Amino acid sequence: MADILDLMWGAAQRAQLFKLKESPKEAVALAKTLAVMVERVYKTFRYLRNKKYSFIQDCCVEIHGLENEGDEIFRSTLGRMFDEMKDPILIIKWKEIYENLESATDRCEDVANTLESIVLKYA
């Protein structure tokens, strides 16, 4: 879970460091997807405390779906960036940010996988 926060922080730090004034709609979409994933991860821990295993499983399924959405946003955006952006420095900057956000979605899915293992063991 610390990796999730580190990657989110890294994306925000890079946006500030690179002095990016506006975020493309794809960056906003990926960040929103990640925010929903983090909310679901948080919710699963509340359910874990109360031993509501079926709710945990539902949240984990949702997290997996959201991670797939994040992957699709990342892949399509990366392809479009290299096709449409002309400034190579700007491409490098945004690529770093997108990679951090996408890696954070991967870590959310890792947490969901761990929670699913716990549910299978104790349900």
Short mmCIF file of C-alpha atoms in Angstrom, two decimals:
data_model
loop_
_atom_site.label_atom_id
_atom_site.label_comp_id
_atom_site.label_asym_id
_atom_site.label_seq_id
_atom_site.Cartn_x
_atom_site.Cartn_y
_atom_site.Cartn_z
CA MET A 1 0.00 0.00 0.00
CA ALA A 2 2.93 2.31 0.59
CA ASP A 3 3.89 1.82 -3.06
CA ILE A 4 0.50 3.14 -4.13
CA LEU A 5 1.00 6.35 -2.17
CA ASP A 6 4.61 6.69 -3.31
CA LEU A 7 3.62 6.38 -6.96
CA MET A 8 0.75 8.83 -6.62
CA TRP A 9 3.06 11.26 -4.84
CA GLY A 10 5.67 10.74 -7.55
CA ALA A 11 3.21 11.61 -10.30
CA ALA A 12 2.13 14.77 -8.47
CA GLN A 13 5.72 15.76 -7.74
CA ARG A 14 6.70 15.33 -11.38
CA ALA A 15 3.79 17.44 -12.58
CA GLN A 16 4.95 20.20 -10.24
CA LEU A 17 8.65 19.72 -11.02
CA PHE A 18 8.03 19.75 -14.78
CA LYS A 19 5.88 22.90 -14.38
CA LEU A 20 2.98 21.39 -16.29
CA LYS A 21 0.12 23.87 -16.29
CA GLU A 22 -2.71 21.76 -17.70
CA SER A 23 -3.46 18.07 -17.58
CA PRO A 24 -4.68 16.24 -20.68
CA LYS A 25 -8.10 14.64 -20.33
CA GLU A 26 -6.45 11.20 -20.39
CA ALA A 27 -4.30 12.06 -17.36
CA VAL A 28 -7.40 13.21 -15.53
CA ALA A 29 -9.23 10.00 -16.51
CA LEU A 30 -6.36 7.81 -15.32
CA ALA A 31 -6.10 9.76 -12.05
CA LYS A 32 -9.85 9.43 -11.48
CA THR A 33 -9.70 5.69 -12.15
CA LEU A 34 -6.87 5.42 -9.64
CA ALA A 35 -8.82 7.46 -7.08
CA VAL A 36 -11.79 5.09 -7.34
CA MET A 37 -9.45 2.12 -6.98
CA VAL A 38 -7.89 3.57 -3.83
CA GLU A 39 -11.37 4.19 -2.43
CA ARG A 40 -12.30 0.54 -3.10
CA VAL A 41 -9.07 -0.68 -1.46
CA TYR A 42 -9.89 1.41 1.61
CA LYS A 43 -13.42 0.00 1.64
CA THR A 44 -12.13 -3.59 1.53
CA PHE A 45 -10.12 -3.02 4.69
CA ARG A 46 -13.24 -1.84 6.51
CA TYR A 47 -15.01 -4.98 5.30
CA LEU A 48 -12.05 -7.11 6.38
CA ARG A 49 -12.25 -5.72 9.90
CA ASN A 50 -15.95 -6.68 9.99
CA LYS A 51 -15.35 -10.04 8.26
CA LYS A 52 -17.69 -9.21 5.39
CA TYR A 53 -15.90 -11.45 2.94
CA SER A 54 -18.46 -11.37 0.12
CA PHE A 55 -18.22 -7.57 0.02
CA ILE A 56 -14.43 -7.82 -0.15
CA GLN A 57 -14.71 -10.16 -3.11
CA ASP A 58 -17.08 -7.72 -4.86
CA CYS A 59 -14.67 -4.83 -4.31
CA CYS A 60 -11.74 -6.90 -5.58
CA VAL A 61 -13.61 -7.75 -8.78
CA GLU A 62 -14.30 -4.05 -9.24
CA ILE A 63 -10.64 -3.20 -8.62
CA HIS A 64 -9.58 -5.69 -11.30
CA GLY A 65 -11.99 -4.11 -13.77
CA LEU A 66 -10.74 -0.63 -12.95
CA GLU A 67 -7.14 -1.76 -13.39
CA ASN A 68 -8.05 -2.99 -16.87
CA GLU A 69 -9.59 0.42 -17.60
CA GLY A 70 -6.40 2.09 -16.38
CA ASP A 71 -4.30 -0.14 -18.63
CA GLU A 72 -6.45 0.77 -21.62
CA ILE A 73 -6.21 4.50 -20.90
CA PHE A 74 -2.44 4.19 -20.50
CA ARG A 75 -1.88 2.19 -23.71
CA SER A 76 -4.11 4.30 -25.92
CA THR A 77 -2.71 7.55 -24.51
CA LEU A 78 0.88 6.46 -24.97
CA GLY A 79 0.25 5.54 -28.59
CA ARG A 80 -1.57 8.80 -29.26
CA MET A 81 1.16 10.85 -27.57
CA PHE A 82 3.85 9.47 -29.83
CA ASP A 83 1.64 10.01 -32.89
CA GLU A 84 0.36 13.50 -32.10
CA MET A 85 2.79 15.31 -29.80
CA LYS A 86 5.65 17.05 -31.54
CA ASP A 87 7.68 18.16 -28.51
CA PRO A 88 9.87 15.21 -27.39
CA ILE A 89 10.58 16.79 -23.97
CA LEU A 90 6.85 17.08 -23.29
CA ILE A 91 6.40 13.45 -24.32
CA ILE A 92 9.08 12.37 -21.84
CA LYS A 93 7.50 14.41 -19.05
CA TRP A 94 4.00 13.05 -19.55
CA LYS A 95 5.24 9.51 -20.13
CA GLU A 96 6.84 9.54 -16.68
CA ILE A 97 3.66 10.79 -15.06
CA TYR A 98 1.46 8.26 -16.87
CA GLU A 99 3.83 5.44 -15.93
CA ASN A 100 3.61 6.39 -12.25
CA LEU A 101 -0.18 6.52 -12.33
CA GLU A 102 -0.43 3.23 -14.21
CA SER A 103 2.02 1.55 -11.81
CA ALA A 104 -0.12 2.75 -8.91
CA THR A 105 -3.15 1.04 -10.49
CA ASP A 106 -1.07 -2.14 -10.72
CA ARG A 107 -0.23 -1.92 -7.01
CA CYS A 108 -3.93 -1.51 -6.19
CA GLU A 109 -4.59 -4.71 -8.06
CA ASP A 110 -1.78 -6.39 -6.11
CA VAL A 111 -3.50 -5.39 -2.87
CA ALA A 112 -6.79 -6.78 -4.21
CA ASN A 113 -5.05 -10.07 -5.05
CA THR A 114 -3.68 -10.30 -1.51
CA LEU A 115 -7.09 -9.56 -0.04
CA GLU A 116 -8.67 -12.23 -2.22
CA SER A 117 -6.13 -14.72 -0.88
CA ILE A 118 -7.05 -13.78 2.68
CA VAL A 119 -10.73 -14.20 1.93
CA LEU A 120 -10.16 -17.62 0.38
CA LYS A 121 -8.16 -18.70 3.40
CA TYR A 122 -10.55 -17.48 6.11
CA ALA A 123 -14.01 -17.47 4.54
#
